[in-house]
Short mmCIF file of C-alpha atoms in Angstrom, two decimals:
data_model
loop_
_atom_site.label_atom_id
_atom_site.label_comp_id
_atom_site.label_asym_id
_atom_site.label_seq_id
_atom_site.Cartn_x
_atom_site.Cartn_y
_atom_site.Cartn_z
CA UNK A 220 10.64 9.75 5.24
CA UNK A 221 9.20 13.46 6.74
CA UNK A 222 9.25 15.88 3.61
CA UNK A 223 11.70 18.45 5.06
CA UNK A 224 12.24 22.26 3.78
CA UNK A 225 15.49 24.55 4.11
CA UNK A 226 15.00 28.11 5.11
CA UNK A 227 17.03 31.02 6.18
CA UNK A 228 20.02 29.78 7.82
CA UNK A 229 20.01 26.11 6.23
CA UNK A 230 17.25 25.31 9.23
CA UNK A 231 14.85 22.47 7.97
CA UNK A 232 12.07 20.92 9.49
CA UNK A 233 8.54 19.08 8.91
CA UNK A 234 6.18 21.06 7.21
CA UNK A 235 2.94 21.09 8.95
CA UNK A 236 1.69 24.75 8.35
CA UNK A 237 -1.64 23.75 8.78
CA UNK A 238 -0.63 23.55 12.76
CA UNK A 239 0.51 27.15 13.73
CA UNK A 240 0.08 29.08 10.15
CA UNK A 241 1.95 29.44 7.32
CA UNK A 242 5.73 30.77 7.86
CA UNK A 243 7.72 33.47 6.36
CA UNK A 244 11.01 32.35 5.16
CA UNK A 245 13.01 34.70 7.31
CA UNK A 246 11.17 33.07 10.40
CA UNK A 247 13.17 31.55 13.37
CA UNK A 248 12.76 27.60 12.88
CA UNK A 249 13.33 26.84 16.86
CA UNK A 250 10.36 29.01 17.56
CA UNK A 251 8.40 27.57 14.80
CA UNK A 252 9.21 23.88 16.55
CA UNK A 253 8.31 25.38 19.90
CA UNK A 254 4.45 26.04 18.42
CA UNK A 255 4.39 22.34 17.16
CA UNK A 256 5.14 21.01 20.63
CA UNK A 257 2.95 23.34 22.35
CA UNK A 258 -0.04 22.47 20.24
CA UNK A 259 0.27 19.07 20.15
CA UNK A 260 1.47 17.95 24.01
CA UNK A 261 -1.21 21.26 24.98
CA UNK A 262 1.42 23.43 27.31
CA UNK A 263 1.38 26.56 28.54
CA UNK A 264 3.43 28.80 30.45
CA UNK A 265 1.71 28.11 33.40
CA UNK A 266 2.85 24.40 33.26
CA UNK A 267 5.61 23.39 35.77
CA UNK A 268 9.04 21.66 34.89
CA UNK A 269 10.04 19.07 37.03
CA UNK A 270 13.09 16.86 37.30
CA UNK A 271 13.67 13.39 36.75
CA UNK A 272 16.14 10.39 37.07
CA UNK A 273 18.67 9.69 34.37
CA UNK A 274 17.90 8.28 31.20
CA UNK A 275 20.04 6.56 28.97
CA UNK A 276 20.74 5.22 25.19
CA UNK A 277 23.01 3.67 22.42
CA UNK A 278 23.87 4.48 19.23
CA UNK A 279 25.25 1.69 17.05
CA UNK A 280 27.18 2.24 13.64
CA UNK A 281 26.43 0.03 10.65
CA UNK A 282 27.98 1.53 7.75
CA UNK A 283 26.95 5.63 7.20
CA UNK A 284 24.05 4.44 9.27
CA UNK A 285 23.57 5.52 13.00
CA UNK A 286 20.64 3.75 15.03
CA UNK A 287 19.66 5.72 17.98
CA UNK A 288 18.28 3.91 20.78
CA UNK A 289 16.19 5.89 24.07
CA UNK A 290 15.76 4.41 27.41
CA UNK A 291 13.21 5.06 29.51
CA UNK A 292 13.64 7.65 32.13
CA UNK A 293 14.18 5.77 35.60
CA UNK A 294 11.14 5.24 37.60
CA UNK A 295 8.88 6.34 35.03
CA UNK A 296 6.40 3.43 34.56
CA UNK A 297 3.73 4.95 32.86
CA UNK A 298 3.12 5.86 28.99
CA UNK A 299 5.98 8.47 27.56
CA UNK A 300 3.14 10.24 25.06
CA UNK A 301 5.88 13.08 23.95
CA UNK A 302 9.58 13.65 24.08
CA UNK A 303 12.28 16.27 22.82
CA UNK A 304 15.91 15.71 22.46
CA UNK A 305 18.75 17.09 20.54
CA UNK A 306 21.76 15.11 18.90
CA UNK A 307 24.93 16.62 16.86
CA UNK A 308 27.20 15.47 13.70
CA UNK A 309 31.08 17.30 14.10
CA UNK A 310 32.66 16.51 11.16
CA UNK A 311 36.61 16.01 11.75
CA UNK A 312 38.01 15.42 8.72
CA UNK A 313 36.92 15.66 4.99
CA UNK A 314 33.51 17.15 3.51
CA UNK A 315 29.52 15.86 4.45
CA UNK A 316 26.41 17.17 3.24
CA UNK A 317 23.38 17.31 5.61
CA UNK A 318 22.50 14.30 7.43
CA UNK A 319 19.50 12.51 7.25
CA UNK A 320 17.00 11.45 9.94
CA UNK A 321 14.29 8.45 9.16
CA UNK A 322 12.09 7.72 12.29
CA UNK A 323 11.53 3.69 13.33
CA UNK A 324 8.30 2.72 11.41
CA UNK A 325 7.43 1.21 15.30
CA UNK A 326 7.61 4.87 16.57
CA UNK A 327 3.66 6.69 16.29
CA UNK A 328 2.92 9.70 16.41
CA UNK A 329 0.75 12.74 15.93
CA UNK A 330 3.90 14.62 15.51
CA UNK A 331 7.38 13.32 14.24
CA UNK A 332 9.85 16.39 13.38
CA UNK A 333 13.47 16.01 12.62
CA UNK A 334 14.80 19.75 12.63
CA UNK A 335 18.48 19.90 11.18
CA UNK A 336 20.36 22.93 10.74
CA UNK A 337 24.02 23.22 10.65
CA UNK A 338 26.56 25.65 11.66
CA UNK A 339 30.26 25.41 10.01
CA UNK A 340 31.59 21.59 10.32
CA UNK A 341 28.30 20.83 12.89
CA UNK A 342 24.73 19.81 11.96
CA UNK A 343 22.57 20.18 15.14
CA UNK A 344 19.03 17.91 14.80
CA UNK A 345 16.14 18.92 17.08
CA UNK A 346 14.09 15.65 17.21
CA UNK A 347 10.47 15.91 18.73
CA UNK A 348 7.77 13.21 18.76
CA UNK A 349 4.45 14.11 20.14
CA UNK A 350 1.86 10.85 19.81
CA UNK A 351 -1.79 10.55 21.25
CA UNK A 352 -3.01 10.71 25.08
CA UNK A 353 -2.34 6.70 25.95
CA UNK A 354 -0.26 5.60 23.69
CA UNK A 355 3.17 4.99 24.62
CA UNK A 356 6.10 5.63 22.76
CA UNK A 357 8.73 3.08 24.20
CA UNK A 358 5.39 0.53 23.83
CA UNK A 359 5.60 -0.89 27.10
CA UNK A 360 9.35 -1.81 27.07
CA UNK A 361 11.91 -0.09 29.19
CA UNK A 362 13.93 1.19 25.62
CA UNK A 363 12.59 2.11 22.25
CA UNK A 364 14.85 2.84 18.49
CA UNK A 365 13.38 6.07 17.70
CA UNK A 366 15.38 6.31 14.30
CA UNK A 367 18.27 6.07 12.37
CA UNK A 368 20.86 8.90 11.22
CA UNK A 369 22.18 8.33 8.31
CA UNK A 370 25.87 10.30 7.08
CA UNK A 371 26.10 11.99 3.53
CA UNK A 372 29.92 11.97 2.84
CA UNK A 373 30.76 14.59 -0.30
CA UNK A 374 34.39 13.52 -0.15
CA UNK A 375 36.56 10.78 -0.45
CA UNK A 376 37.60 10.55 3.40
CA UNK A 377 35.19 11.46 5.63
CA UNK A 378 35.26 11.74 9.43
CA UNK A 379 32.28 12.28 11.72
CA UNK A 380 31.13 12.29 15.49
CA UNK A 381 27.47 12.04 16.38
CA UNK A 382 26.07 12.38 19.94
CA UNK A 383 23.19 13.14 22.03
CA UNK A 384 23.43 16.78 22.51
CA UNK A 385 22.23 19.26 25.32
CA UNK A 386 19.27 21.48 25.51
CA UNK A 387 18.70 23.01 22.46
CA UNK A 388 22.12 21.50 21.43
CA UNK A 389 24.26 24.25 22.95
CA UNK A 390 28.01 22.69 22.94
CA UNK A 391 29.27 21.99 26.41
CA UNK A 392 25.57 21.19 28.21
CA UNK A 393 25.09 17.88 28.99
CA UNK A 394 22.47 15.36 27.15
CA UNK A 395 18.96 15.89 28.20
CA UNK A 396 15.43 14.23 27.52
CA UNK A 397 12.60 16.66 27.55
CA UNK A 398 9.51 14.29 28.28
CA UNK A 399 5.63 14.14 29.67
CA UNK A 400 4.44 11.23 30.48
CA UNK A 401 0.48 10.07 30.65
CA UNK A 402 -0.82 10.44 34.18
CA UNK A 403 -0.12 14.85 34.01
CA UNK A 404 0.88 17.70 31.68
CA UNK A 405 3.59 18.80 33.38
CA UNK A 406 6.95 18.35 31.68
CA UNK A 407 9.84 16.42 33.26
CA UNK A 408 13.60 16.46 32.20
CA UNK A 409 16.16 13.74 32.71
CA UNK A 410 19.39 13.57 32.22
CA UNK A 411 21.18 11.10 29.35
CA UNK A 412 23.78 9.64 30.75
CA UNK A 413 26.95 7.08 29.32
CA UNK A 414 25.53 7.35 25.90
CA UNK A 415 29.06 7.25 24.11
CA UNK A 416 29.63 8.71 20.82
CA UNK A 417 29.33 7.03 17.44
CA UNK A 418 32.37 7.41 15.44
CA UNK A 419 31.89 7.31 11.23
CA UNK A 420 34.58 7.08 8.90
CA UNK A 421 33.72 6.85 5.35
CA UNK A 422 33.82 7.85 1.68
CA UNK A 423 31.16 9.47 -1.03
CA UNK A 424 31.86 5.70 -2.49
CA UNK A 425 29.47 4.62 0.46
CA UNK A 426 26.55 6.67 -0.86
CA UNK A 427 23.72 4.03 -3.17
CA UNK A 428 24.27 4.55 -6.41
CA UNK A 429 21.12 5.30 -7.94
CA UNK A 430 20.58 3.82 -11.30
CA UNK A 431 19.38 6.63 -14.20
CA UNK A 432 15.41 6.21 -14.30
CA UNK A 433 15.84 4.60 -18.03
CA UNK A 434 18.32 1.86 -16.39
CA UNK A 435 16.96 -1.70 -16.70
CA UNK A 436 16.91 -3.47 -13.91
CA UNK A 437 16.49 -6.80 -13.47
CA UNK A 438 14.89 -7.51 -10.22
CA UNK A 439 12.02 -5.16 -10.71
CA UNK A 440 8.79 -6.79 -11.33
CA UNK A 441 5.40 -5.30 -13.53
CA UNK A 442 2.89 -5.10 -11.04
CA UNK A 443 0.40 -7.03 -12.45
CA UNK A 444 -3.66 -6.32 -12.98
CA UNK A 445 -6.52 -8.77 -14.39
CA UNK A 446 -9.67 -7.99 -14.83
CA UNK A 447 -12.68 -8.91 -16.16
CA UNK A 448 -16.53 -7.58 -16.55
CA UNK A 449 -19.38 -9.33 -16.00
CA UNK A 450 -21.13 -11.17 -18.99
CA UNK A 451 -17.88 -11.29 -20.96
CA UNK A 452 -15.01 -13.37 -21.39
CA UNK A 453 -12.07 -10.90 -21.89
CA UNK A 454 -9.70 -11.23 -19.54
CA UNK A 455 -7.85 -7.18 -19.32
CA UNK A 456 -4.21 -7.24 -18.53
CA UNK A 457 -2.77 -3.86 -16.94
CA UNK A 458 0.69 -2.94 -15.42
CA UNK A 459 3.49 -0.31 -14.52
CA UNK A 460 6.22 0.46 -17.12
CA UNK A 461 9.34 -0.98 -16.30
CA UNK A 462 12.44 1.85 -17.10
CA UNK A 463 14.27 0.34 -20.07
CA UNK A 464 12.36 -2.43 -21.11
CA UNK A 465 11.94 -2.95 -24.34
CA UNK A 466 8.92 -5.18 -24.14
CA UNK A 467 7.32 -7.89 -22.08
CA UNK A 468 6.11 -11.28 -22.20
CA UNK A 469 2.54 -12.79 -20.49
CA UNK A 470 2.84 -16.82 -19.55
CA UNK A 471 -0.95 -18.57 -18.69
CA UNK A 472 -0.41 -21.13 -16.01
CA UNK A 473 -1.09 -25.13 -17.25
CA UNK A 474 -3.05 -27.33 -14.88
CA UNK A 475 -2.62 -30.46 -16.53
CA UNK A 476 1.11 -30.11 -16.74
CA UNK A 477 2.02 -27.27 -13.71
CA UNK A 478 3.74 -25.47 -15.95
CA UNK A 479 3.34 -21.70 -17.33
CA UNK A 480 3.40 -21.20 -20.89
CA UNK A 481 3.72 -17.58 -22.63
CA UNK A 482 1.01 -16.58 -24.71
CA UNK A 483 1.85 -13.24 -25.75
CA UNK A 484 4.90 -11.33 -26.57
CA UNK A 485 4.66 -7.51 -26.13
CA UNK A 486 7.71 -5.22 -28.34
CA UNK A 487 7.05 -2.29 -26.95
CA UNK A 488 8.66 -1.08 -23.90
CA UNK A 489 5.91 1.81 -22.93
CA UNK A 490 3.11 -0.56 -23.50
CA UNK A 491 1.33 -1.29 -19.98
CA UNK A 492 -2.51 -2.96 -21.43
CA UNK A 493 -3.53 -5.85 -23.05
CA UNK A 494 -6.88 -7.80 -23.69
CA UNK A 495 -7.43 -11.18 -24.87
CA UNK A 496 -10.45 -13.17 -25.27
CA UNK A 497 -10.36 -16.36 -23.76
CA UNK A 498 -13.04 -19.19 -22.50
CA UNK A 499 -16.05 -18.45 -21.17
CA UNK A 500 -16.85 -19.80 -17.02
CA UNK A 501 -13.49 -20.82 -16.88
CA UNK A 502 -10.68 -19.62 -13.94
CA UNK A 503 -7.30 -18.54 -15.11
CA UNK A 504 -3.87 -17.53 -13.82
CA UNK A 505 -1.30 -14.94 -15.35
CA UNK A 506 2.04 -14.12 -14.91
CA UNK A 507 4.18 -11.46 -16.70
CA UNK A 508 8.45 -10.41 -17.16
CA UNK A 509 9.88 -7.49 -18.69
CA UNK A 510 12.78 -8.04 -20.98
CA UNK A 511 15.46 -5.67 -22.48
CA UNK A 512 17.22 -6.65 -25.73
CA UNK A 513 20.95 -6.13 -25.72
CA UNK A 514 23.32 -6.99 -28.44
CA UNK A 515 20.50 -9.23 -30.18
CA UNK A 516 20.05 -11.45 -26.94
CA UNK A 517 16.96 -10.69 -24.26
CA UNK A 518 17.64 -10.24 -20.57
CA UNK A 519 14.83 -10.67 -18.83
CA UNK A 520 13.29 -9.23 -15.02
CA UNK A 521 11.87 -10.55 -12.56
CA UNK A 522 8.49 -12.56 -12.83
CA UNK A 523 5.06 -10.45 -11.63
CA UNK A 524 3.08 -11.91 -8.73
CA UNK A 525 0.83 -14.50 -10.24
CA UNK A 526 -2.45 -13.27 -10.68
CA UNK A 527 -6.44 -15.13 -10.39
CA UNK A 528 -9.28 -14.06 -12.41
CA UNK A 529 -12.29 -16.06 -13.62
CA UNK A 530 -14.34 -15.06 -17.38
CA UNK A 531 -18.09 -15.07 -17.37
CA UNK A 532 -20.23 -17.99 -18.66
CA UNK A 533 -21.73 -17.83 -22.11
CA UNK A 534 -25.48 -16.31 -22.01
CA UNK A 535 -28.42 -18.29 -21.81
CA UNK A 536 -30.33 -20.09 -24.57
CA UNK A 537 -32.97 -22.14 -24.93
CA UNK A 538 -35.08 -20.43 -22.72
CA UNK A 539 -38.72 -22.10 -23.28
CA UNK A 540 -41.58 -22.69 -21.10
CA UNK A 541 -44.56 -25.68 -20.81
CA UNK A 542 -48.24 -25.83 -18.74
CA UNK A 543 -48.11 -27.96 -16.27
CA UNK A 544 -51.11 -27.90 -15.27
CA UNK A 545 -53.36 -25.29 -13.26
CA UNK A 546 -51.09 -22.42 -12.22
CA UNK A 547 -48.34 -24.17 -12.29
CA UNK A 548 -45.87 -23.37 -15.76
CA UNK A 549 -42.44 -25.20 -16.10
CA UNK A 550 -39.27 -23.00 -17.25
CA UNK A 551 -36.54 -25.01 -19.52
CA UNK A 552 -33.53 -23.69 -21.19
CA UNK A 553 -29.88 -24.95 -22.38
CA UNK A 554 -27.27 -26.23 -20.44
CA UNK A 555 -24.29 -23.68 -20.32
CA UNK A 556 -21.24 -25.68 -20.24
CA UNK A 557 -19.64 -24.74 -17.98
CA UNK A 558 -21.46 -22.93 -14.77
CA UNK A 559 -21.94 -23.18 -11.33
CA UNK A 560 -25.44 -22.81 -11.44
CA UNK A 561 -28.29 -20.25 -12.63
CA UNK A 562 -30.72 -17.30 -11.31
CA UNK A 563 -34.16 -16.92 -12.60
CA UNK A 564 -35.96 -13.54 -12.86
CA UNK A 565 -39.14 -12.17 -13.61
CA UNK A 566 -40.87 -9.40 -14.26
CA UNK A 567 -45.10 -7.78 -15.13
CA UNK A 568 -42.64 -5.48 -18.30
CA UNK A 569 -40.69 -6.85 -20.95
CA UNK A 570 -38.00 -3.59 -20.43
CA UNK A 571 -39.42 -3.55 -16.99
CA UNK A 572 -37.64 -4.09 -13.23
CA UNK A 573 -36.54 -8.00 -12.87
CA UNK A 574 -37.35 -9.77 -9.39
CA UNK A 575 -34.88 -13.13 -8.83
CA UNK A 576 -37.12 -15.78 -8.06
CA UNK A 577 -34.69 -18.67 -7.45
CA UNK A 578 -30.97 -19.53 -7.74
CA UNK A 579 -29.94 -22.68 -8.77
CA UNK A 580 -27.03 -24.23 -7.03
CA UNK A 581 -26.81 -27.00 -10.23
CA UNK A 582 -24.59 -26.13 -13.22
CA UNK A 583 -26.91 -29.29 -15.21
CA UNK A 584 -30.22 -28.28 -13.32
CA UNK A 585 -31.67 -26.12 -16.46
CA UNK A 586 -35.33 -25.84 -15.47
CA UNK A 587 -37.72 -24.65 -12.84
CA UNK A 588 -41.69 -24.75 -12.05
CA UNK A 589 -43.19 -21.87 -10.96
CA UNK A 590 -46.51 -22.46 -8.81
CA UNK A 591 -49.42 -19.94 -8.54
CA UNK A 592 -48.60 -18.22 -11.93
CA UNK A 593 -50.70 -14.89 -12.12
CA UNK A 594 -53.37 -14.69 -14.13
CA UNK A 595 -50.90 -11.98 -16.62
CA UNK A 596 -48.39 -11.25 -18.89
CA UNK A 597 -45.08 -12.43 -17.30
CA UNK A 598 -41.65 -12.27 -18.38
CA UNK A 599 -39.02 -14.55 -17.21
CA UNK A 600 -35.39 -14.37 -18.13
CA UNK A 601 -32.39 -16.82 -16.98
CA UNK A 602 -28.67 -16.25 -16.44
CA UNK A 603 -25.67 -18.67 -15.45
CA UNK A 604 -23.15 -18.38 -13.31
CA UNK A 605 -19.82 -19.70 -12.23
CA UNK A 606 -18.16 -20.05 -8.50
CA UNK A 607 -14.89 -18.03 -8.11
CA UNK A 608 -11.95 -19.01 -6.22
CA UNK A 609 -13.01 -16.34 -3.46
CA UNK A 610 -16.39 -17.63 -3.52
CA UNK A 611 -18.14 -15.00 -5.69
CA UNK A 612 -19.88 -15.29 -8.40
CA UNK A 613 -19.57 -14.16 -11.86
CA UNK A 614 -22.60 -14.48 -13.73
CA UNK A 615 -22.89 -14.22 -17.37
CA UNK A 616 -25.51 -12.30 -19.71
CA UNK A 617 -29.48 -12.75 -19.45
CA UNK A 618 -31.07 -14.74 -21.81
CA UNK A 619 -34.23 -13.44 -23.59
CA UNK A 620 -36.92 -12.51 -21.94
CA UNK A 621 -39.60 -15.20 -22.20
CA UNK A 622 -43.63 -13.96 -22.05
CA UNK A 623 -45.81 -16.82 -20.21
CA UNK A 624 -49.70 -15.95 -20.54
CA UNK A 625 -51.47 -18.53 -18.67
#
């Protein structure tokens, strides 16, 4: 939802000081609107207004909830790029705080201002939408839902009109669409015509009842993070607190049996880490709940996504080496049960900058000849690795570093 401020006169609007300059609060909010349009659609005084065919509209009641639907201006078949219209709230009977104005998610734009002020029993809102050269707003269709008004009843009977207002939402003037359109800067107006009224009738019992921020809810989920780093086997758990939970519970998933089973049992409710070592080269997959504890029994939330993460083999060892023959010296080491496979390095410095020579595509392939051996001091070191789900690897630590003087 656009982050709105109030200022002198109950006048709110989109904040985008950045735009035209900062404002002082006693400022007039219409003319402060009028600088958003005109930097964004690129006007000027010297840009002609011309007329255009009827548009049209619906708006459609579903609860405090108004949709407000735009048609396309007749004959207009290019891209809308920016439009300006006006709609009104009366409230008839009973008490409403300010309405509030949520633009479509489908709706883009460089600019998207909902500008609500409100006069006695009437909230005006000055709506403008302002996207990029090209891009059209009703995307290709001949109508577009630009947003939904939603009512804030403050009594226990509430009565309200809402309607597509007149220029600048003076009562009496008939509904209007202030428009350009891609092919010119020049600003057209059209008529909105047979949009009927919506009629609300309500109560301050229709408002959501928000639930205090300690309130335990059920169907919230942790949102669940694994990790682990490279050459270890310590699988990190992280998550979001859940409001009144008093503690959760981790299950690891089975693959002999398809089942999860919990393997830790967290009592406290502002906990959100863990870390447990488990196997090394081996994949896993986590799940997690919140619980709350009332009158001695556990209610429980919703599960967590299921989360993937894979532990490092074990490090090399073993690592050994044999002549075989002129030049040529054969590298050995230990199976490491399990892997995917192995990398061999080397290097003219013990501490020195390794070069990979070879990977190994064999988790029981545990040796390698190396041809042409230099007539120096080498250093050759060996690490395993295992095959994610994804495809990556996750390789475990270096083994020694062997020297081979031939």
């Amino acid at each position: 939802m656009i982050r709105t401020v109030t200022r002198t006169g109950g006048v709110t609007g989109t904040m985008y000081g950045s735009v035209c300059g900062s404002l002082p609060q006693e400022a007039d909010m219409k003319k402060w609107i009028c600088c958003l349009l005109a930097f964004f659609l690129v006007l000027s005084a010297a840009v002609p207004v011309t007329a255009q065919a009827a548009a049209g509209g619906e708006l459609s009641v579903n609860g405090r909830d108004i949709t407000v639907t735009l048609q396309k201006p007749e004959g207009v078949t290019e891209a809308v790029t920016s439009l300006r219209f006006w709609m009104y709230v009366t409230v008839t009977e009973g008490e409403m705080d300010q309405p509030v104005f949520q633009f479509d998610s489908g709706i883009s734009g460089v600019v998207k201002d909902a500008a609500i002020s409100r006069q006695g029993s009437r909230f005006t809102i000055d709506l403008i939408i302002a996207a990029k050269r090209g891009q059209d707003i009703f995307r290709g269709g001949s109508s577009a839902v630009i947003g939904t008004l939603s009512m804030v009843p403050s009594s226990q009977k509430v009565q309200a009109e809402a309607g597509i207002a007149g220029e600048r939402a003076a009562e009496g003037s008939l509904p209007v669409l202030k428009y350009i359109s891609g092919s010119s800067l020049s600003e057209h107006t059209a008529d909105i015509a047979d949009v009927k009224p919506a009629v609300y009738s309500g109560s301050a019992s229709d408002l959501p009842v928000t639930p205090p921020a300690d309130t335990f809810q059920k169907d919230l989920a942790p949102k669940l993070k694994l990790g682990v780093k490279n050459t270890t086997k310590r699988v990190n758990f992280s998550w979001k607190q859940i409001p009144g939970a008093d503690g959760y519970k981790i299950y690891q998933y089975q693959e002999d049996t398809g089942k999860y089973i919990r393997i830790k049992t967290i009592s406290k409710g502002d906990q959100i880490t863990y870390s447990r070592k488990m196997e090394y080269g081996t994949a896993y997959k986590f799940r997690m709940r919140a619980f709350q504890t009332q009158n001695g029994t556990k209610v429980y939330g919703a599960y967590s996504t299921a989360k993937q993460v894979s532990t490092a083999p074990a490090k090399v060892k073993g690592l050994s080496y044999g002549q075989q023959g002129y030049a040529k010296i054969r590298l050995t080491w230990n199976q490491t049960v399990p892997a995917d496979g192995y990398q061999v390095f080397q290097s003219k410095k013990k501490n020195g900058t390794y070069t990979r020579l070879k990977t190994i595509k064999k988790g029981d392939l545990c040796k390698y000849t190396i041809k042409n051996q230099p007539r120096a001091k080498m250093f050759y070191k060996v690490r395993a690795f295992v095959v994610k789900a994804d495809g990556s690897r996750k390789f475990g630590a270096f083994s020694g570093a062997k020297a081979v003087i031939r």
